[in-house]
XYZ file of C-alpha atoms in Angstrom:
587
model
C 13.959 112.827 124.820
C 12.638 110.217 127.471
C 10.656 111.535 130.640
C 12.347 109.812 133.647
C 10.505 107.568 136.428
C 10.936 110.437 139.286
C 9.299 113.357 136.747
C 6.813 110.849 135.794
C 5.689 109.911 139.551
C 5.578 113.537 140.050
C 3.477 114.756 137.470
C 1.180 111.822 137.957
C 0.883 112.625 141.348
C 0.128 116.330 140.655
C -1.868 115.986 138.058
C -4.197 113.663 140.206
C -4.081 110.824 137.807
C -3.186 108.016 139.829
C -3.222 107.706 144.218
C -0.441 107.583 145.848
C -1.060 103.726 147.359
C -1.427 102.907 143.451
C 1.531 104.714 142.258
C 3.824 102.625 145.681
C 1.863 99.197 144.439
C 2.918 99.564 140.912
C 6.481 100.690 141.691
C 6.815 97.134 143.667
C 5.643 95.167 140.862
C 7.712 97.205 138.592
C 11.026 96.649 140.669
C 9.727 92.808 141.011
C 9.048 91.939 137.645
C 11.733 94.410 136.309
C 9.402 95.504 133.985
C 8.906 99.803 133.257
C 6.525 101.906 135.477
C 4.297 102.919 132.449
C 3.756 99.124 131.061
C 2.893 98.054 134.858
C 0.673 100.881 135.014
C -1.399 100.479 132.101
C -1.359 96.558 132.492
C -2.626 97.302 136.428
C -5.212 99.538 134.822
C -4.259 102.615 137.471
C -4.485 104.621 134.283
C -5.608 104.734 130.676
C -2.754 104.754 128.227
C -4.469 107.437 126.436
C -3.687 109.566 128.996
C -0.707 108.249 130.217
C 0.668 109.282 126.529
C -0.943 112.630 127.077
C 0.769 113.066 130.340
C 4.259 111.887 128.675
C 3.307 114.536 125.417
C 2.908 117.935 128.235
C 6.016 116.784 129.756
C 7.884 116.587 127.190
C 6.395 119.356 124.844
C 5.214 117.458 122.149
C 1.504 117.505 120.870
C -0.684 114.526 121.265
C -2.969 113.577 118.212
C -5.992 111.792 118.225
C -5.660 110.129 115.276
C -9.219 108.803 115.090
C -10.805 112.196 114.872
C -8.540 112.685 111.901
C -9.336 112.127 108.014
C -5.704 111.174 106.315
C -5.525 112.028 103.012
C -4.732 108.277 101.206
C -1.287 110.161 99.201
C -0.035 111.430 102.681
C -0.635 107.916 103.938
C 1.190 105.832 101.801
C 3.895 108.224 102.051
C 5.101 105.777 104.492
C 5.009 101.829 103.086
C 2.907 100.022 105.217
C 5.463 97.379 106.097
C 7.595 100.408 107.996
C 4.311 101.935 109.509
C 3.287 98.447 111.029
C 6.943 97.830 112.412
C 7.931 101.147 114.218
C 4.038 102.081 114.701
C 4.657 105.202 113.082
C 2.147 106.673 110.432
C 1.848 110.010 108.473
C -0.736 112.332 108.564
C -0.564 115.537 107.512
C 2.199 117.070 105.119
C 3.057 120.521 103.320
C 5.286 121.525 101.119
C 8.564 121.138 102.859
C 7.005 119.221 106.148
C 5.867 115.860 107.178
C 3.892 115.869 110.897
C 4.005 111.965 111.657
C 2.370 110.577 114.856
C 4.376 108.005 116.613
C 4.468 106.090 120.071
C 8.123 106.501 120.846
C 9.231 109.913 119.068
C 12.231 109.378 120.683
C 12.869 106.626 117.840
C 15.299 109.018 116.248
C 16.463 106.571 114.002
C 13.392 105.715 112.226
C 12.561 110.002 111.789
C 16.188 110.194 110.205
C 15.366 106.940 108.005
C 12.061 108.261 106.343
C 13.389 112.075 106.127
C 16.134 110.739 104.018
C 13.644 108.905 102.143
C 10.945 111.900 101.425
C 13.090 114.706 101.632
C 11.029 116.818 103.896
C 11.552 117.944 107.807
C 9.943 115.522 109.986
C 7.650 116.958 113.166
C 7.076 113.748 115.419
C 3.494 114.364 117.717
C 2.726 111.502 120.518
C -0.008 108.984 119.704
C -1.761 106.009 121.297
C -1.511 102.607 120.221
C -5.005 102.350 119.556
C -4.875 106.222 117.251
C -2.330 103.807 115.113
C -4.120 100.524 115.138
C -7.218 102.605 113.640
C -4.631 104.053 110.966
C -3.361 101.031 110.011
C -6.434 99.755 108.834
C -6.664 102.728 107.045
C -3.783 101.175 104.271
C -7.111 98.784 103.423
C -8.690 101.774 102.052
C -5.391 103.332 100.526
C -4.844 99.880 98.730
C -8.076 100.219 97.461
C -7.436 103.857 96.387
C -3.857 102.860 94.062
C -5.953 101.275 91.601
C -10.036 102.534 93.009
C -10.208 105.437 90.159
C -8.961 103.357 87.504
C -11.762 100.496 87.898
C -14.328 102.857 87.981
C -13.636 104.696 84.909
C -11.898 101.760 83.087
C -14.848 99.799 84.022
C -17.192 101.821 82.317
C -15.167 101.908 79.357
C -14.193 98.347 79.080
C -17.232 95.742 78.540
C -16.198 92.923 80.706
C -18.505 89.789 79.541
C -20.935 87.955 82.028
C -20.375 84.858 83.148
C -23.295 82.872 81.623
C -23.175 79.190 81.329
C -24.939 79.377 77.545
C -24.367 76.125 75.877
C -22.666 77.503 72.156
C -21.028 80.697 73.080
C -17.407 79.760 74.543
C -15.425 80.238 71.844
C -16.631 84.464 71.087
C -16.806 84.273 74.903
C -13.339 82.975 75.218
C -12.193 85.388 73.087
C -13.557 88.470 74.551
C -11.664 86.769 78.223
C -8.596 86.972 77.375
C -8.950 90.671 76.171
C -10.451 91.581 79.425
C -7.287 89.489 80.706
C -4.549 91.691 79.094
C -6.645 94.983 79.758
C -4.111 97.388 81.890
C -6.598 97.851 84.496
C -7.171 94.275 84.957
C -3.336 93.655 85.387
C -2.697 96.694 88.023
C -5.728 94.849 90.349
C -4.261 91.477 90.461
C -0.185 92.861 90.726
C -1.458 95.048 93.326
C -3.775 91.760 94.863
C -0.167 90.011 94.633
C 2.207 92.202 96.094
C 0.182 93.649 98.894
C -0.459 89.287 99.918
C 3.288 89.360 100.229
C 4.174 92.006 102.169
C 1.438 91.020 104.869
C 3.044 87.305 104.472
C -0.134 85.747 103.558
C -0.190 82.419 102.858
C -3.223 82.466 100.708
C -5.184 84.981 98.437
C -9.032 84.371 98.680
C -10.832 86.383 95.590
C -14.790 85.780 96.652
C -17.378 86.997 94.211
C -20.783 88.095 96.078
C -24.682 89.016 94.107
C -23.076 92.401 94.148
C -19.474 92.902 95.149
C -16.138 90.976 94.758
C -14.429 90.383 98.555
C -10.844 89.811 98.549
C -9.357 88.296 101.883
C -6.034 87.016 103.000
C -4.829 83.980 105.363
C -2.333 85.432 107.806
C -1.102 83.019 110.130
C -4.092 80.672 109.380
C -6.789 83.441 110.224
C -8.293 85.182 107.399
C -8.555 89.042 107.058
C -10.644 91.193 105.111
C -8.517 92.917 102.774
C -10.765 94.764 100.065
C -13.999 94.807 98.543
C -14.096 95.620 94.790
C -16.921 96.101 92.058
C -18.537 93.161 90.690
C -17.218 94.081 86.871
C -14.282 93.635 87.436
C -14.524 90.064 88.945
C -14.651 88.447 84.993
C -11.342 90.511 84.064
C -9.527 89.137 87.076
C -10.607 85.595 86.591
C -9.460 85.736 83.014
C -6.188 87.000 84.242
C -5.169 84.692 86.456
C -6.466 82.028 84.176
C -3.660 83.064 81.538
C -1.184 83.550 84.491
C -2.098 79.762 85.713
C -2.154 78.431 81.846
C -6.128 77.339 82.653
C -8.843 77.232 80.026
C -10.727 80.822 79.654
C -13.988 79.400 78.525
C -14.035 77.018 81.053
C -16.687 78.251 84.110
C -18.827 74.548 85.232
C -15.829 72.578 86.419
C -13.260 73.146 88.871
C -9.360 73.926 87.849
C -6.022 74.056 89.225
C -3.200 75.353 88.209
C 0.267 77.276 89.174
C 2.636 80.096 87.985
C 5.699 81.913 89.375
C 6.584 84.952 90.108
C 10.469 86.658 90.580
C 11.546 89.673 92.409
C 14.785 90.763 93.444
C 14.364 89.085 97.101
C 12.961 85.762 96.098
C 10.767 83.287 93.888
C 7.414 82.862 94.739
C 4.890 80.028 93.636
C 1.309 80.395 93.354
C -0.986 77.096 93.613
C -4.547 78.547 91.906
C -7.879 76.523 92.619
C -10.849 77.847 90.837
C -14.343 76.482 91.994
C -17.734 77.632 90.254
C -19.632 78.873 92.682
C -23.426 80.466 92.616
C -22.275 84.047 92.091
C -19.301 83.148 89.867
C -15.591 81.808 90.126
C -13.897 81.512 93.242
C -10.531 81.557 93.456
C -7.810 80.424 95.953
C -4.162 81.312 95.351
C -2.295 79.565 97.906
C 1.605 81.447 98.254
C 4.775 79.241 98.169
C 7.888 81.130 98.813
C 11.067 78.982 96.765
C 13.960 78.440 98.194
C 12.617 79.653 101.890
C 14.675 78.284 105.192
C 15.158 74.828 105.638
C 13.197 73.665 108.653
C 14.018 71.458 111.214
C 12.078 68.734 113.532
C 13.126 70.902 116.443
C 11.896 74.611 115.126
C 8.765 72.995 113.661
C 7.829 72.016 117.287
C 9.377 68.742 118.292
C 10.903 68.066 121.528
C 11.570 65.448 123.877
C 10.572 61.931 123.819
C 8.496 62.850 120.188
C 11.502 63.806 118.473
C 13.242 60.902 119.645
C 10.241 58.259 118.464
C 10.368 59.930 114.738
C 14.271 59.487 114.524
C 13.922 56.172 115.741
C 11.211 55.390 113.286
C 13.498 57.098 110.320
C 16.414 54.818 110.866
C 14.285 52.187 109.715
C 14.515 51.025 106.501
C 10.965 49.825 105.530
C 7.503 51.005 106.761
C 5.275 53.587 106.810
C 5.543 57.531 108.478
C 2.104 59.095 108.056
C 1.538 62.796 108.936
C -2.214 63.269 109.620
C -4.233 66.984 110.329
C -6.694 69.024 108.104
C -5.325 70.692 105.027
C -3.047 73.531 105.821
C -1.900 72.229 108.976
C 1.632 71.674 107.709
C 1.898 67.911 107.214
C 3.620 67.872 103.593
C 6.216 70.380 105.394
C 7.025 68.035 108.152
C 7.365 65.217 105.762
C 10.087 67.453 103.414
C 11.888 68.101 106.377
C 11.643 64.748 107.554
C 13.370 63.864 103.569
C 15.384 66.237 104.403
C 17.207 64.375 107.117
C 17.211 61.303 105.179
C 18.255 62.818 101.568
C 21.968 60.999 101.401
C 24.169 60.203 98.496
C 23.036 56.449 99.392
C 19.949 56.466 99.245
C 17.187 57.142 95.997
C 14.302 59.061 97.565
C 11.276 59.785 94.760
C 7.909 61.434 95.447
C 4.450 60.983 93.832
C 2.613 65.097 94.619
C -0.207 67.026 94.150
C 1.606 69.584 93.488
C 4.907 69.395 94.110
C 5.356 72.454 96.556
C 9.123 72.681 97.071
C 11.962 71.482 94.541
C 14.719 69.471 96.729
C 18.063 68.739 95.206
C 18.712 65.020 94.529
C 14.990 64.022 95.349
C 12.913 62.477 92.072
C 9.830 64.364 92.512
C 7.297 63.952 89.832
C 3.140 65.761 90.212
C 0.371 63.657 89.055
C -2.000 64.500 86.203
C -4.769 63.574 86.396
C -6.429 64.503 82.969
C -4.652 61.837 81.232
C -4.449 59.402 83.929
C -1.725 59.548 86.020
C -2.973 59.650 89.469
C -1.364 58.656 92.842
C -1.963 55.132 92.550
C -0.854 55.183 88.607
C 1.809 56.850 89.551
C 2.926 54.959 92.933
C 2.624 51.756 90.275
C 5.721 53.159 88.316
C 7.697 54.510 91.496
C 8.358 51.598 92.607
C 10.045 50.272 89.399
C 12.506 53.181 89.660
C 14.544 51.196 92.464
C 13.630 53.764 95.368
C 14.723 53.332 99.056
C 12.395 55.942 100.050
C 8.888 56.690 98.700
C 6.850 59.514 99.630
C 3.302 59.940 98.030
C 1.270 63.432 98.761
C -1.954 62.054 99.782
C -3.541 58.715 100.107
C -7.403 59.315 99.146
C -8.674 56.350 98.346
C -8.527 52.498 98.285
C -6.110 51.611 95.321
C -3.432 54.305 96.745
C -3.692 53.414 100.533
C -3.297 49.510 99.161
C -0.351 50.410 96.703
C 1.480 52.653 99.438
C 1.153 49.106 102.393
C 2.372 46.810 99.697
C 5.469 48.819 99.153
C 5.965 49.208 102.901
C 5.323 45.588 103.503
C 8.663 45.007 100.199
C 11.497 46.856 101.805
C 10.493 50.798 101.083
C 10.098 53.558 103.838
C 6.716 55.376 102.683
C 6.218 58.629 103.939
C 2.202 59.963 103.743
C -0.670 62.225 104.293
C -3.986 61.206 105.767
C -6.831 63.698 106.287
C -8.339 62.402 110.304
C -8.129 64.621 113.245
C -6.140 62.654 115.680
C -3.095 60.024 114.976
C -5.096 57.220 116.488
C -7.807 57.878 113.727
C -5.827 56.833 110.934
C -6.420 53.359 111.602
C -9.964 53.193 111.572
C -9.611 55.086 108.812
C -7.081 53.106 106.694
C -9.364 50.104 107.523
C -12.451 51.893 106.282
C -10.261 52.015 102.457
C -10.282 48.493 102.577
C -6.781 47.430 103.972
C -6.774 44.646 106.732
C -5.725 45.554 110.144
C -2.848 42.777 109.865
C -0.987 44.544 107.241
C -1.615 48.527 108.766
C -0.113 46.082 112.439
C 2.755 44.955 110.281
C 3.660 48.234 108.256
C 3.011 51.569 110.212
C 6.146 52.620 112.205
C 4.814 55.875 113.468
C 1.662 58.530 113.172
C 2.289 61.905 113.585
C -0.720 64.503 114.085
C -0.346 68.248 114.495
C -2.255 71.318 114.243
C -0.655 75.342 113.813
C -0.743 77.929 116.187
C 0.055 81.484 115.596
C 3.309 82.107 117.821
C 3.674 85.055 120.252
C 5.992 87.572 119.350
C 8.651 87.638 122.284
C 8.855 90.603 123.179
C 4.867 90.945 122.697
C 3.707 88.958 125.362
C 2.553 89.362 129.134
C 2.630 87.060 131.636
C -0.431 86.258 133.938
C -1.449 83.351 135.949
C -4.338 81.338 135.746
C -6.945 81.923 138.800
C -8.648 78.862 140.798
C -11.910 79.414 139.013
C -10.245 79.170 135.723
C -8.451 76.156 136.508
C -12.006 74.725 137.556
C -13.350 75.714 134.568
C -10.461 74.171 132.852
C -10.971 70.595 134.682
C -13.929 70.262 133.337
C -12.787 69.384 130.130
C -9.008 68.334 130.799
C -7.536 65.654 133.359
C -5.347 68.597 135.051
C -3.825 66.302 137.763
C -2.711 63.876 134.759
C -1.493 66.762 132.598
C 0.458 68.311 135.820
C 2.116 64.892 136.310
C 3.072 64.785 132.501
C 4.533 68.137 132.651
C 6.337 67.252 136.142
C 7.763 64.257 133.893
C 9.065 65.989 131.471
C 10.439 68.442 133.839
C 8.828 71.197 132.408
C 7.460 72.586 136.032
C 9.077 71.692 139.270
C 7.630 68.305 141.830
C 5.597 70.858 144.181
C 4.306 73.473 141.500
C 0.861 73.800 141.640
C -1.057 75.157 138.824
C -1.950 78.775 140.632
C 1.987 78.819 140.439
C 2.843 78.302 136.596
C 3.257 81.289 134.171
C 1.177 81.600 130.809
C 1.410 84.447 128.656
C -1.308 86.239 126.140
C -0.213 88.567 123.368
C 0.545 92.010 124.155
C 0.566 94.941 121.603
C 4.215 95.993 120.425
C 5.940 98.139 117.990
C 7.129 94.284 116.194
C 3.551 92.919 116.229
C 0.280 94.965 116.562
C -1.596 91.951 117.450
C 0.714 89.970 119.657
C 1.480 87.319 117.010
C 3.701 86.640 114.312
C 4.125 83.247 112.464
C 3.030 79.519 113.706
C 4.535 76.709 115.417
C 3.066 73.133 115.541
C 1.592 71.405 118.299
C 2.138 67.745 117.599
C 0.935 64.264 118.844
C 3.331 61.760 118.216
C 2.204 57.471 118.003
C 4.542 54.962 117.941
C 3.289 51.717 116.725
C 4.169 49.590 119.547
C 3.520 45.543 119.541
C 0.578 46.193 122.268
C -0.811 48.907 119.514
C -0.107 46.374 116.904
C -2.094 43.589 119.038
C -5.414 46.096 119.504
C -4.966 46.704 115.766
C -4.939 43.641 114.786
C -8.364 43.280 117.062
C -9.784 46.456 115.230
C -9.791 48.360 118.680
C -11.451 51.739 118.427
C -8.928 54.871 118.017
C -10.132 56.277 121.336
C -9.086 52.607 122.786
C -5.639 52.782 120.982
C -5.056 56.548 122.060
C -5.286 55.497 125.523
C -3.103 52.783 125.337
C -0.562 55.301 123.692
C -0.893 57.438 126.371
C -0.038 54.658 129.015
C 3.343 54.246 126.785
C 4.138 58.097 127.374
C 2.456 59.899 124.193
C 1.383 63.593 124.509
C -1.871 64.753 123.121
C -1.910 67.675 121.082
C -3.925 69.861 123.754
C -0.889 68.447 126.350
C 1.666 69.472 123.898
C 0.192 73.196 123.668
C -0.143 73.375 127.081
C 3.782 72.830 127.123
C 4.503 75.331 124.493
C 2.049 77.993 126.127
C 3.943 77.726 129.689
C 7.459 78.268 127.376
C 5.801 81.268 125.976
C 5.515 79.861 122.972
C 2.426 80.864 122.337
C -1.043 81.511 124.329
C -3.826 78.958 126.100
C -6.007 81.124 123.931
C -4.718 79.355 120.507
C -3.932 76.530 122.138
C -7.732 75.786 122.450
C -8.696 77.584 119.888
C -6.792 75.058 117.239
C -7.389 71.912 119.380
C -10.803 72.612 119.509
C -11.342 71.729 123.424
């Protein structure tokens, strides 16, 4: 049930849809780039794909449906799980007693119309779409999600009285009391379940539960951009606070002061942590739930996103037995997961490896990993203190935030431990200016740091959801305005990545382009990384407090890539796009 290339160019033809000297241009890129006639068509813009689908639908016989000027009822919808819609772009929208009409782009996908009338039961009629008919759709599950539980928090609500959160000095313990009601109310534990589940099957990473004057927003992080998921009634916000209070093991009554806490949840598939911050804020409690999936794939330096002459300077700096490996980046840039794959590599029968955390994210066999408290007084540096009693070759501690910790962590460096760390500055030359602002004298940071590692994440291009273009002369100028391009060319031409004579009008770079796999082009993240090796001219401008702009050019001299250089690799792979590349470097 496919329409060939010659019926195709003959209907298009007849039809009047495209010229001739288009159709003859795109059939030479087509047989040039070996990609089909439609995609070069649409990407040329000789025709909308709209109509190009239309075109396909007459051919073949099949109707087209314009799925925006439909209204889906939310029970047909879910019919089919989202997950399955999103995949094979494939949605439901209209059934009957024994019939399900489902609009598709490919309803020549015979396997996926076998796969969901063995799972409903009822005789499947494909109808054509277009990719934007089920983009519209999909956002549609928002509003289904909202309609599995809607009803109940309307009427429950009105039934149920949820307290208010007022700060009234006297009141906790009745208040308290009337919280953990609202907590085991059925309602209340449908919302968050529902909250829960639906975060995992769009592979958030974290849940963001917002309260508003008048509304409650809910949002998740999907590949480190956040999405709108819902928007639910203010009452309920109290309930659902409560709840994942007693989930997280958190005081109820407690609404001036910040708390953290964790629980777990099992499925068949897997075990999945949940790291809850709750922050008073003007309108109420906000929570953060950030998602930790137990006993996911080991990583490796190499499928995080190192290569080359940076994977070699961290293996050289791991064979060492003493000093210091700091990761450095905002939070959620993936620095704890580089160092745990880092302790990975080094976790041998030989050698003790314990770890100081807040929290401890993932359990690792044989490592002594132990989360500071610190409501009774075991912090990082308390903690770091009795670490280093416990005979360790290898030390790794979370975070260092402040003076006591940064000095604790150096001293143990400087006595035969390898230290592996976390430091919040934006580039790796920053940390140390900032290490010297905490009070520890550029001598020691000269003697003790081995390497600095900085990264940021990208969202990776699906690969078969990408399109290759190249960059025009004016975009290149633009470009050179804020990037050395002749220095960057020479790096690349180094490190072999583009031929001696390629000139920048020459090399490929690829954007995101809609597929069945990935609506928006992207799925998951890969690193782009800066790697500084503490070499004895870096330890000299240490020692001589040089600025970090004046020790990030020295590394550079010595052959270290900048994390804008090291995107720009990883976008002419296909790795991912220019667009994120700048976007997360911020250039």
């Amino acid at each position: 049930m496919q329409v060939s290339s010659q019926q195709l160019k003959a209907f298009l033809l007849d039809k009047k849809l495209v010229s001739r000297d288009d159709l003859v241009k795109a059939e030479k890129t087509a047989d040039k780039s070996k990609e089909d006639l439609e995609d070069i068509l649409i990407k040329e813009r000789f025709i909308p794909e709209k109509e190009l689908i239309k075109l396909k639908a007459y051919i073949l016989g099949i109707p087209f449906i314009d799925l925006k000027q439909i209204d889906i009822e939310p029970e047909t919808l879910r019919i089919i799980p989202e997950p399955i819609a999103r995949k094979n772009n494939i949605v439901a929208f209209k059934k009957t007693r024994d019939e399900l009409e489902v609009a598709m782009l490919d309803p020549s996908n015979l396997q996926t119309i076998d796969f969901i009338k063995k799972k409903t039961n009822l005789k499947i009629r494909p109808r054509f779409t277009s990719r934007e008919g089920i983009r519209e759709v999909l956002k549609k599950y928002q509003k289904s999600l909202e309609a599995e539980f809607g009803e109940i928090i309307k009427r429950e609500s009105q039934k149920t009285i949820l307290p208010e959160m007022k700060l009234i000095e006297g009141k906790r313990d009745g208040e308290g009391v009337d919280l953990k009601k609202a907590a085991e109310e059925l309602p209340i534990i449908k919302i968050v379940d529902t909250l829960i589940k639906h975060a995992i099957l769009q592979r958030a990473s974290d849940i963001h539960v917002e309260p508003s004057e008048k509304e409650v927003i809910v949002r998740y992080r999907i590949d480190g951009i956040l999405h709108d998921a819902m928007i639910l009634p203010k009452q309920v916000h109290s309930g659902i606070t409560a709840r994942i209070k007693v989930l997280s093991n958190l005081r109820l009554d407690e609404h001036r002061l910040p708390q953290d806490g964790r629980f777990k949840i099992e499925s068949e598939t897997q075990k999945i942590s949940f790291r809850v911050s709750i922050l008073p804020t003007f309108f109420g409690e906000k929570i953060v739930m950030r998602l930790l999936i137990e006993g996911a794939k080991r990583f490796t330096l190499e499928n995080l996103g190192f290569w080359g002459e940076n994977l070699e300077r961290i293996h050289r700096a791991i064979k060492k037995p003493y000093g210091m490996i700091l990761a450095t980046g905002p939070t959620g840039c993936g620095k704890t997961t580089t160092l745990y794959t880092i302790m990975e590599i080094l976790n041998q029968p030989g050698v003790n490896i314990c770890t100081i955390e807040d929290p401890i994210e993932y359990q690792i066999p044989r490592v002594n990993q132990t989360q500071v408290s610190p409501k009774i007084g075991f912090t990082f540096a308390s903690g770091l203190r009795a670490l280093v009693r416990q005979d360790p070759n290898i030390i790794m501690v979370g975070e260092i935030r402040d003076s006591e910790t940064a000095s604790l962590a150096v001293n143990a460096a400087l006595t035969g431990h390898l230290v592996l760390s976390t430091l919040h500055t934006n580039t790796a030359a920053g940390a140390m200016p900032r290490l010297m602002d905490m009070g520890i004298e550029p001598f020691l940071i000269a003697s003790t740091i081995n390497i600095i590692l900085a990264q940021r994440l990208a969202r990776k291009l699906c690969p078969e959801s990408r399109e290759e273009y190249r960059l025009t002369k004016a975009e290149i100028a633009e470009m050179g305005k804020d990037i050395n391009m002749e220095e960057l060319s020479e790096i690349l031409k180094k490190e072999k990545i583009i031929q001696a004579n390629t000139k920048w009008e020459d090399i490929s770079f690829y954007k995101p382009k809609p597929s069945k796999g990935c609506l928006d082009g992207y799925k998951s993240r890969i690193g782009l990384r800066e790697v500084l090796e503490v070499s004895d001219t870096v330890k000299e401008m240490i020692i001589k407090r040089a600025t970090s702009d004046q020790i990030e050019k020295q590394a550079r001299k010595e052959g270290m890539l900048t994390m804008l250089e090291d995107g720009f690799v990883k976008a002419i792979q296909g790795e991912t796009s220019l667009e994120e590349v700048l976007r997360v470097t911020g250039e």
